[in-house]
mmCIF file of C-alpha atoms in Angstrom:
data_model
loop_
_atom_site.group_PDB
_atom_site.id
_atom_site.type_symbol
_atom_site.label_atom_id
_atom_site.label_comp_id
_atom_site.label_asym_id
_atom_site.label_seq_id
_atom_site.Cartn_x
_atom_site.Cartn_y
_atom_site.Cartn_z
ATOM 1 C CA MET L 25 161.489 170.673 58.606
ATOM 2 C CA ALA L 26 159.221 171.731 55.768
ATOM 3 C CA SER L 27 160.211 168.676 53.815
ATOM 4 C CA THR L 28 159.297 166.518 56.776
ATOM 5 C CA MET L 29 155.838 168.074 57.216
ATOM 6 C CA ARG L 30 154.929 167.778 53.535
ATOM 7 C CA PRO L 31 154.742 163.962 53.440
ATOM 8 C CA LEU L 32 152.816 163.953 56.745
ATOM 9 C CA THR L 33 150.244 166.397 55.331
ATOM 10 C CA ARG L 34 149.864 164.256 52.232
ATOM 11 C CA LEU L 35 149.287 161.119 54.358
ATOM 12 C CA ILE L 36 146.567 162.787 56.438
ATOM 13 C CA SER L 37 144.753 164.048 53.352
ATOM 14 C CA ARG L 38 144.756 160.571 51.833
ATOM 15 C CA ALA L 39 143.317 159.020 55.010
ATOM 16 C CA SER L 40 140.566 161.624 55.259
ATOM 17 C CA ARG L 41 139.322 161.104 51.664
ATOM 18 C CA PRO L 42 137.551 157.696 52.246
ATOM 19 C CA LEU L 43 135.956 159.013 55.401
ATOM 20 C CA ALA L 44 134.632 162.090 53.670
ATOM 21 C CA HIS L 45 133.479 159.974 50.763
ATOM 22 C CA THR L 46 131.643 157.660 53.174
ATOM 23 C CA VAL L 47 130.003 160.574 54.942
ATOM 24 C CA GLU L 48 128.992 162.117 51.622
ATOM 25 C CA ASN L 49 127.546 158.824 50.408
ATOM 26 C CA THR L 50 125.710 157.791 53.581
ATOM 27 C CA THR L 51 124.375 161.082 54.879
ATOM 28 C CA PRO L 52 121.884 161.776 52.040
ATOM 29 C CA ARG L 53 120.692 158.170 52.160
ATOM 30 C CA SER L 54 120.201 158.353 55.910
ATOM 31 C CA ILE L 55 118.338 161.612 55.624
ATOM 32 C CA SER L 56 116.157 160.314 52.822
ATOM 33 C CA SER L 57 115.417 157.065 54.700
ATOM 34 C CA GLN L 58 114.497 159.008 57.800
ATOM 35 C CA ALA L 59 112.231 161.241 55.757
ATOM 36 C CA GLY L 60 110.596 158.192 54.205
ATOM 37 C CA LEU L 61 110.122 156.662 57.603
ATOM 38 C CA LEU L 62 108.474 159.822 58.912
ATOM 39 C CA GLN L 63 106.274 159.955 55.825
ATOM 40 C CA SER L 64 105.212 156.335 56.340
ATOM 41 C CA LEU L 65 104.465 156.953 60.018
ATOM 42 C CA ARG L 66 102.119 159.810 59.083
ATOM 43 C CA HIS L 67 100.069 157.501 56.823
ATOM 44 C CA THR L 68 100.143 154.414 59.125
ATOM 45 C CA PRO L 69 97.075 154.228 61.420
ATOM 46 C CA THR L 70 98.684 151.871 63.928
ATOM 47 C CA PRO L 71 102.172 151.990 65.419
ATOM 48 C CA ILE L 72 104.783 149.612 64.115
ATOM 49 C CA ALA L 73 106.533 147.425 66.662
ATOM 50 C CA ILE L 74 110.197 147.394 65.862
ATOM 51 C CA PRO L 75 111.782 144.151 67.100
ATOM 52 C CA ARG L 76 114.764 144.484 69.302
ATOM 53 C CA THR L 77 117.751 142.525 68.159
ATOM 54 C CA ASN L 78 121.066 141.635 69.653
ATOM 55 C CA VAL L 79 119.693 142.005 73.212
ATOM 56 C CA PRO L 80 121.651 139.980 75.767
ATOM 57 C CA SER L 81 119.774 137.063 77.327
ATOM 58 C CA SER L 82 120.433 138.455 80.782
ATOM 59 C CA GLN L 83 118.335 141.584 79.901
ATOM 60 C CA ARG L 84 115.258 139.649 78.713
ATOM 61 C CA SER L 85 112.243 140.093 80.967
ATOM 62 C CA PHE L 86 110.692 136.771 82.115
ATOM 63 C CA THR L 87 108.618 136.195 85.263
ATOM 64 C CA SER L 88 110.077 133.717 87.715
ATOM 65 C CA SER L 89 106.656 132.532 88.930
ATOM 66 C CA SER L 90 105.704 130.865 85.641
ATOM 67 C CA LEU L 91 109.066 129.145 85.538
ATOM 68 C CA ARG L 92 108.570 127.681 89.014
ATOM 69 C CA ALA L 93 105.047 126.545 88.233
ATOM 70 C CA ARG L 94 106.204 124.946 85.031
ATOM 71 C CA ALA L 95 109.069 123.212 86.790
ATOM 72 C CA ARG L 96 106.751 121.886 89.498
ATOM 73 C CA THR L 97 104.289 120.558 86.919
ATOM 74 C CA MET L 98 107.031 118.853 84.954
ATOM 75 C CA GLY L 99 108.327 117.263 88.160
ATOM 76 C CA GLN L 100 104.932 115.845 88.905
ATOM 77 C CA LEU L 101 104.666 114.468 85.388
ATOM 78 C CA ARG L 102 108.075 112.861 85.680
ATOM 79 C CA ALA L 103 107.138 111.292 89.041
ATOM 80 C CA ARG L 104 103.924 109.948 87.588
ATOM 81 C CA ASN L 105 105.652 108.565 84.532
ATOM 82 C CA SER L 106 108.299 106.913 86.689
ATOM 83 C CA THR L 107 105.681 105.001 88.753
ATOM 84 C CA GLY L 108 103.352 104.232 85.872
ATOM 85 C CA PRO L 109 99.530 104.208 86.143
ATOM 86 C CA PHE L 110 99.633 102.275 89.472
ATOM 87 C CA SER L 111 100.379 103.835 92.841
ATOM 88 C CA TRP L 112 100.765 102.102 96.204
ATOM 89 C CA LYS L 113 97.125 102.874 96.984
ATOM 90 C CA ALA L 114 95.993 101.248 93.759
ATOM 91 C CA ALA L 115 98.184 98.220 94.486
ATOM 92 C CA LEU L 116 96.773 97.902 98.018
ATOM 93 C CA LEU L 117 93.214 98.151 96.714
ATOM 94 C CA PHE L 118 93.987 95.504 94.085
ATOM 95 C CA VAL L 119 95.394 93.110 96.710
ATOM 96 C CA ILE L 120 92.430 93.599 99.070
ATOM 97 C CA THR L 121 89.900 93.127 96.273
ATOM 98 C CA GLY L 122 91.673 90.040 94.974
ATOM 99 C CA GLY L 123 91.867 88.523 98.445
ATOM 100 C CA GLY L 124 88.183 89.195 99.044
ATOM 101 C CA MET L 125 87.236 87.533 95.764
ATOM 102 C CA ILE L 126 89.341 84.472 96.591
ATOM 103 C CA VAL L 127 87.702 84.122 100.021
ATOM 104 C CA TYR L 128 84.234 84.631 98.539
ATOM 105 C CA PHE L 129 84.662 81.983 95.850
ATOM 106 C CA ARG L 130 86.183 79.539 98.339
ATOM 107 C CA VAL L 131 83.266 79.974 100.766
ATOM 108 C CA GLU L 132 80.758 79.738 97.939
ATOM 109 C CA LYS L 133 82.409 76.589 96.607
ATOM 110 C CA GLU L 134 82.250 74.946 100.039
ATOM 111 C CA ARG L 135 78.597 75.949 100.405
ATOM 112 C CA LEU L 136 77.679 74.456 97.048
ATOM 113 C CA GLU L 137 79.543 71.269 97.950
ATOM 114 C CA ARG L 138 77.604 70.945 101.207
ATOM 115 C CA LYS L 139 74.376 71.554 99.330
ATOM 116 C CA ARG L 140 75.288 68.926 96.735
ATOM 117 C CA ILE L 141 75.987 66.326 99.428
ATOM 118 C CA ALA L 142 72.705 67.135 101.164
ATOM 119 C CA GLU L 143 70.819 66.796 97.891
ATOM 120 C CA MET L 144 72.528 63.462 97.166
ATOM 121 C CA SER L 145 71.255 62.067 100.467
ATOM 122 C CA LYS L 146 67.722 62.722 99.217
ATOM 123 C CA GLY L 147 68.346 61.264 95.750
ATOM 124 C CA VAL L 148 66.366 58.486 94.151
ATOM 125 C CA GLY L 149 67.727 55.019 94.837
ATOM 126 C CA ARG L 150 69.550 56.026 98.029
ATOM 127 C CA PRO L 151 68.389 55.125 101.543
ATOM 128 C CA LYS L 152 66.692 58.130 103.107
ATOM 129 C CA VAL L 153 67.832 59.038 106.608
ATOM 130 C CA GLY L 154 64.959 60.184 108.776
ATOM 131 C CA GLY L 155 61.233 59.881 108.343
ATOM 132 C CA PRO L 156 57.928 59.815 110.222
ATOM 133 C CA PHE L 157 57.907 58.488 113.785
ATOM 134 C CA VAL L 158 55.873 58.754 116.987
ATOM 135 C CA LEU L 159 57.522 58.835 120.431
ATOM 136 C CA LYS L 160 56.942 60.479 123.813
ATOM 137 C CA ASP L 161 58.953 63.134 125.608
ATOM 138 C CA LEU L 162 59.851 62.946 129.311
ATOM 139 C CA ASP L 163 56.583 64.636 130.263
ATOM 140 C CA GLY L 164 54.572 61.955 128.490
ATOM 141 C CA LYS L 165 53.591 64.175 125.549
ATOM 142 C CA GLU L 166 53.562 62.839 122.010
ATOM 143 C CA PHE L 167 56.572 63.846 119.938
ATOM 144 C CA THR L 168 56.696 63.257 116.158
ATOM 145 C CA ALA L 169 59.018 64.030 113.249
ATOM 146 C CA GLU L 170 56.995 67.215 112.628
ATOM 147 C CA ASP L 171 58.218 68.613 115.952
ATOM 148 C CA LEU L 172 61.776 68.549 114.610
ATOM 149 C CA LYS L 173 60.944 70.807 111.690
ATOM 150 C CA GLY L 174 61.594 74.530 111.690
ATOM 151 C CA LYS L 175 65.017 74.212 113.337
ATOM 152 C CA TYR L 176 68.249 72.325 112.848
ATOM 153 C CA SER L 177 67.893 69.159 114.939
ATOM 154 C CA PHE L 178 70.790 67.122 116.319
ATOM 155 C CA VAL L 179 69.680 63.531 116.959
ATOM 156 C CA TYR L 180 71.644 60.907 118.895
ATOM 157 C CA PHE L 181 70.678 57.306 119.736
ATOM 158 C CA GLY L 182 71.946 55.666 122.955
ATOM 159 C CA PHE L 183 70.945 54.208 126.317
ATOM 160 C CA THR L 184 71.571 55.037 129.939
ATOM 161 C CA HIS L 185 73.332 51.760 130.812
ATOM 162 C CA CYS L 186 76.051 52.375 128.224
ATOM 163 C CA PRO L 187 79.362 52.090 130.095
ATOM 164 C CA ASP L 188 81.625 54.524 128.213
ATOM 165 C CA ILE L 189 80.687 55.461 124.632
ATOM 166 C CA CYS L 190 77.401 57.230 125.353
ATOM 167 C CA PRO L 191 78.802 59.324 128.246
ATOM 168 C CA ASP L 192 81.701 60.463 126.063
ATOM 169 C CA GLU L 193 79.413 61.366 123.188
ATOM 170 C CA LEU L 194 76.958 63.172 125.453
ATOM 171 C CA ASP L 195 79.806 65.235 126.888
ATOM 172 C CA LYS L 196 80.631 66.186 123.314
ATOM 173 C CA MET L 197 76.978 66.939 122.623
ATOM 174 C CA ALA L 198 76.864 69.307 125.612
ATOM 175 C CA GLU L 199 79.889 71.253 124.310
ATOM 176 C CA ILE L 200 78.345 71.441 120.839
ATOM 177 C CA ILE L 201 75.093 72.822 122.277
ATOM 178 C CA ASP L 202 76.954 75.591 124.113
ATOM 179 C CA GLY L 203 79.136 76.287 121.085
ATOM 180 C CA VAL L 204 76.203 76.691 118.697
ATOM 181 C CA LYS L 205 74.337 78.852 121.217
ATOM 182 C CA LYS L 206 77.348 81.129 121.468
ATOM 183 C CA GLU L 207 77.823 81.357 117.707
ATOM 184 C CA THR L 208 74.118 82.160 117.131
ATOM 185 C CA ASN L 209 74.080 84.778 119.921
ATOM 186 C CA GLY L 210 71.554 82.766 121.909
ATOM 187 C CA GLU L 211 69.090 82.164 119.065
ATOM 188 C CA ASN L 212 66.906 79.119 119.667
ATOM 189 C CA VAL L 213 67.465 77.536 116.258
ATOM 190 C CA PHE L 214 69.183 74.304 117.371
ATOM 191 C CA LEU L 215 67.321 71.287 118.811
ATOM 192 C CA PRO L 216 69.434 68.523 120.477
ATOM 193 C CA VAL L 217 67.568 65.206 120.851
ATOM 194 C CA PHE L 218 68.483 61.944 122.631
ATOM 195 C CA ILE L 219 66.453 58.863 121.627
ATOM 196 C CA THR L 220 66.878 55.775 123.782
ATOM 197 C CA CYS L 221 67.498 52.358 122.240
ATOM 198 C CA ASP L 222 66.518 50.641 125.494
ATOM 199 C CA PRO L 223 62.890 51.599 126.192
ATOM 200 C CA VAL L 224 62.363 48.920 128.858
ATOM 201 C CA ARG L 225 65.006 50.216 131.281
ATOM 202 C CA ASP L 226 65.043 53.873 130.145
ATOM 203 C CA THR L 227 61.832 55.116 131.682
ATOM 204 C CA PRO L 228 61.107 58.859 131.540
ATOM 205 C CA GLU L 229 62.323 59.297 135.140
ATOM 206 C CA VAL L 230 65.568 57.422 134.539
ATOM 207 C CA LEU L 231 66.190 59.241 131.280
ATOM 208 C CA ARG L 232 65.528 62.695 132.791
ATOM 209 C CA SER L 233 67.960 62.155 135.636
ATOM 210 C CA TYR L 234 70.596 60.788 133.274
ATOM 211 C CA LEU L 235 70.451 63.631 130.715
ATOM 212 C CA GLN L 236 70.565 66.387 133.343
ATOM 213 C CA GLU L 237 74.069 65.243 134.253
ATOM 214 C CA PHE L 238 75.249 66.364 130.803
ATOM 215 C CA HIS L 239 73.064 69.279 129.689
ATOM 216 C CA THR L 240 69.609 70.563 130.580
ATOM 217 C CA GLY L 241 68.922 71.499 126.962
ATOM 218 C CA ILE L 242 68.836 67.914 125.664
ATOM 219 C CA ILE L 243 65.357 66.620 124.802
ATOM 220 C CA GLY L 244 64.896 62.978 125.807
ATOM 221 C CA LEU L 245 62.532 60.714 123.852
ATOM 222 C CA THR L 246 61.332 57.176 124.513
ATOM 223 C CA GLY L 247 58.369 54.952 123.609
ATOM 224 C CA THR L 248 57.277 51.399 123.199
ATOM 225 C CA TYR L 249 59.573 48.744 121.803
ATOM 226 C CA GLU L 250 57.931 48.933 118.366
ATOM 227 C CA GLN L 251 58.036 52.730 118.294
ATOM 228 C CA VAL L 252 61.745 52.792 119.169
ATOM 229 C CA LYS L 253 62.485 50.071 116.655
ATOM 230 C CA ASN L 254 60.633 52.012 113.968
ATOM 231 C CA VAL L 255 62.514 55.292 114.563
ATOM 232 C CA CYS L 256 65.844 53.423 114.531
ATOM 233 C CA LYS L 257 64.845 51.977 111.185
ATOM 234 C CA GLN L 258 63.952 55.422 109.839
ATOM 235 C CA TYR L 259 67.406 56.756 110.775
ATOM 236 C CA ARG L 260 69.264 53.618 109.629
ATOM 237 C CA VAL L 261 70.487 52.984 113.189
ATOM 238 C CA TYR L 262 71.619 49.506 114.132
ATOM 239 C CA PHE L 263 69.207 48.184 116.778
ATOM 240 C CA SER L 264 69.902 44.963 118.708
ATOM 241 C CA THR L 265 67.800 45.350 121.849
ATOM 242 C CA PRO L 266 65.930 42.151 122.740
ATOM 243 C CA GLN L 267 62.173 42.470 122.770
ATOM 244 C CA ASN L 268 60.835 40.247 125.503
ATOM 245 C CA VAL L 269 62.922 40.792 128.632
ATOM 246 C CA THR L 270 61.927 40.353 132.249
ATOM 247 C CA PRO L 271 62.433 43.088 134.847
ATOM 248 C CA GLY L 272 65.950 42.970 136.289
ATOM 249 C CA GLU L 273 67.333 40.949 133.419
ATOM 250 C CA ASP L 274 70.756 42.019 132.210
ATOM 251 C CA TYR L 275 71.390 42.267 128.466
ATOM 252 C CA LEU L 276 73.563 44.060 125.993
ATOM 253 C CA VAL L 277 72.475 46.824 123.620
ATOM 254 C CA ASP L 278 74.392 47.633 120.472
ATOM 255 C CA HIS L 279 73.732 50.689 118.329
ATOM 256 C CA SER L 280 75.299 53.070 115.811
ATOM 257 C CA ILE L 281 77.457 55.849 117.212
ATOM 258 C CA TYR L 282 76.540 58.902 115.152
ATOM 259 C CA PHE L 283 74.942 62.297 115.503
ATOM 260 C CA TYR L 284 72.416 63.047 112.761
ATOM 261 C CA LEU L 285 72.065 66.682 111.709
ATOM 262 C CA MET L 286 68.678 67.367 110.143
ATOM 263 C CA ASP L 287 67.677 70.627 108.432
ATOM 264 C CA PRO L 288 64.490 72.604 109.251
ATOM 265 C CA GLU L 289 62.594 70.702 106.572
ATOM 266 C CA GLY L 290 63.391 67.366 108.218
ATOM 267 C CA ASP L 291 66.005 66.277 105.669
ATOM 268 C CA PHE L 292 69.325 64.737 106.620
ATOM 269 C CA VAL L 293 72.317 66.976 105.850
ATOM 270 C CA GLU L 294 75.314 65.740 107.865
ATOM 271 C CA CYS L 295 76.566 62.833 109.963
ATOM 272 C CA ILE L 296 78.979 63.586 112.809
ATOM 273 C CA GLY L 297 80.991 60.712 114.265
ATOM 274 C CA ARG L 298 83.525 60.018 116.963
ATOM 275 C CA GLN L 299 86.333 61.423 114.844
ATOM 276 C CA ASP L 300 84.801 64.900 115.084
ATOM 277 C CA THR L 301 85.719 67.225 117.923
ATOM 278 C CA PRO L 302 83.222 69.618 119.558
ATOM 279 C CA GLU L 303 84.944 72.507 117.777
ATOM 280 C CA SER L 304 84.868 70.923 114.317
ATOM 281 C CA ALA L 305 81.274 69.759 114.804
ATOM 282 C CA THR L 306 80.175 73.240 115.923
ATOM 283 C CA LYS L 307 81.882 74.781 112.925
ATOM 284 C CA LEU L 308 80.171 72.341 110.555
ATOM 285 C CA ILE L 309 76.741 72.922 112.086
ATOM 286 C CA MET L 310 77.146 76.695 111.899
ATOM 287 C CA GLU L 311 78.097 76.467 108.237
ATOM 288 C CA HIS L 312 74.783 74.759 107.510
ATOM 289 C CA ILE L 313 72.819 77.216 109.659
ATOM 290 C CA ASN L 314 74.453 80.199 107.971
ATOM 291 C CA ASP L 315 73.837 78.687 104.530
ATOM 292 C CA TRP L 316 70.174 78.349 105.410
ATOM 293 C CA LYS L 317 69.980 81.968 106.574
ATOM 294 C CA ARG L 318 71.890 83.189 103.519
ATOM 295 C CA GLU L 319 69.274 81.630 101.271
ATOM 296 C CA GLY L 320 66.563 83.531 103.137
ATOM 297 C CA LYS L 321 64.718 80.454 104.394
ATOM 298 C CA PRO L 322 62.681 80.721 107.622
ATOM 299 C CA LEU L 323 63.816 79.383 110.998
ATOM 300 C CA LYS L 324 61.696 78.868 114.091
ATOM 301 C CA LYS L 325 63.188 80.628 117.127
ATOM 302 C CA GLU L 326 60.611 79.876 119.829
#
């Protein structure tokens, strides 16, 4: 038994020697380092922050609110980057603006074209449509080219004995008068005029009764043979009425079938023929009236 315990005692003593040696070697150093640390703390005016190492990530203190705010901000940035600098509102605004510019330039181009055509009709070397004349209205008062100025006038040449063309064109004229009045909200800026090519048979009484069948707003004009011939010449209207006729004599009258649109300064701007409908003619007349207003030029309304 003693022999068995002796080797066991020897083994325990050998195992305890390194531990004792380690304790002997480390204890003085630990004590001295602690003393040095205390000494340094006495002479240090501010506390030393000792970093904490080997702390699990689950024990780190972070606020969840900043994380959520950061995540929301990053999401917004990603959404913005995914759509680029344009949103659907910006695209809609771009389309509306582009469409408006296209319409504006198209309208302006048409206006300039109408103005160019009107200026060409007044050019040097071209026959001028319209000019000075003297006629009489159905009340016997003198009516001249100056009475047409200040408004857009709509002049037609015909005669009461015309079998079919003049009635058709006067029906159209009546629709145009109502259409322009509606488009201008009742403004009195449009002057429809009927000038007879047959002054012998178209007396003021005959002409008044004839025009009232179509529209009460049409101004009828007549005059002597020479006066009517002169105004037809001014407007470049074909005139074939015989001069010396006896009462009751039957004869034919030929004339041009056009409406002449004159601006408030008495200049010719447009010719409307049989191919034009009341709707297209009204639209064309209103374009000229609106162009005139857009340029700020005056219009008589009485």
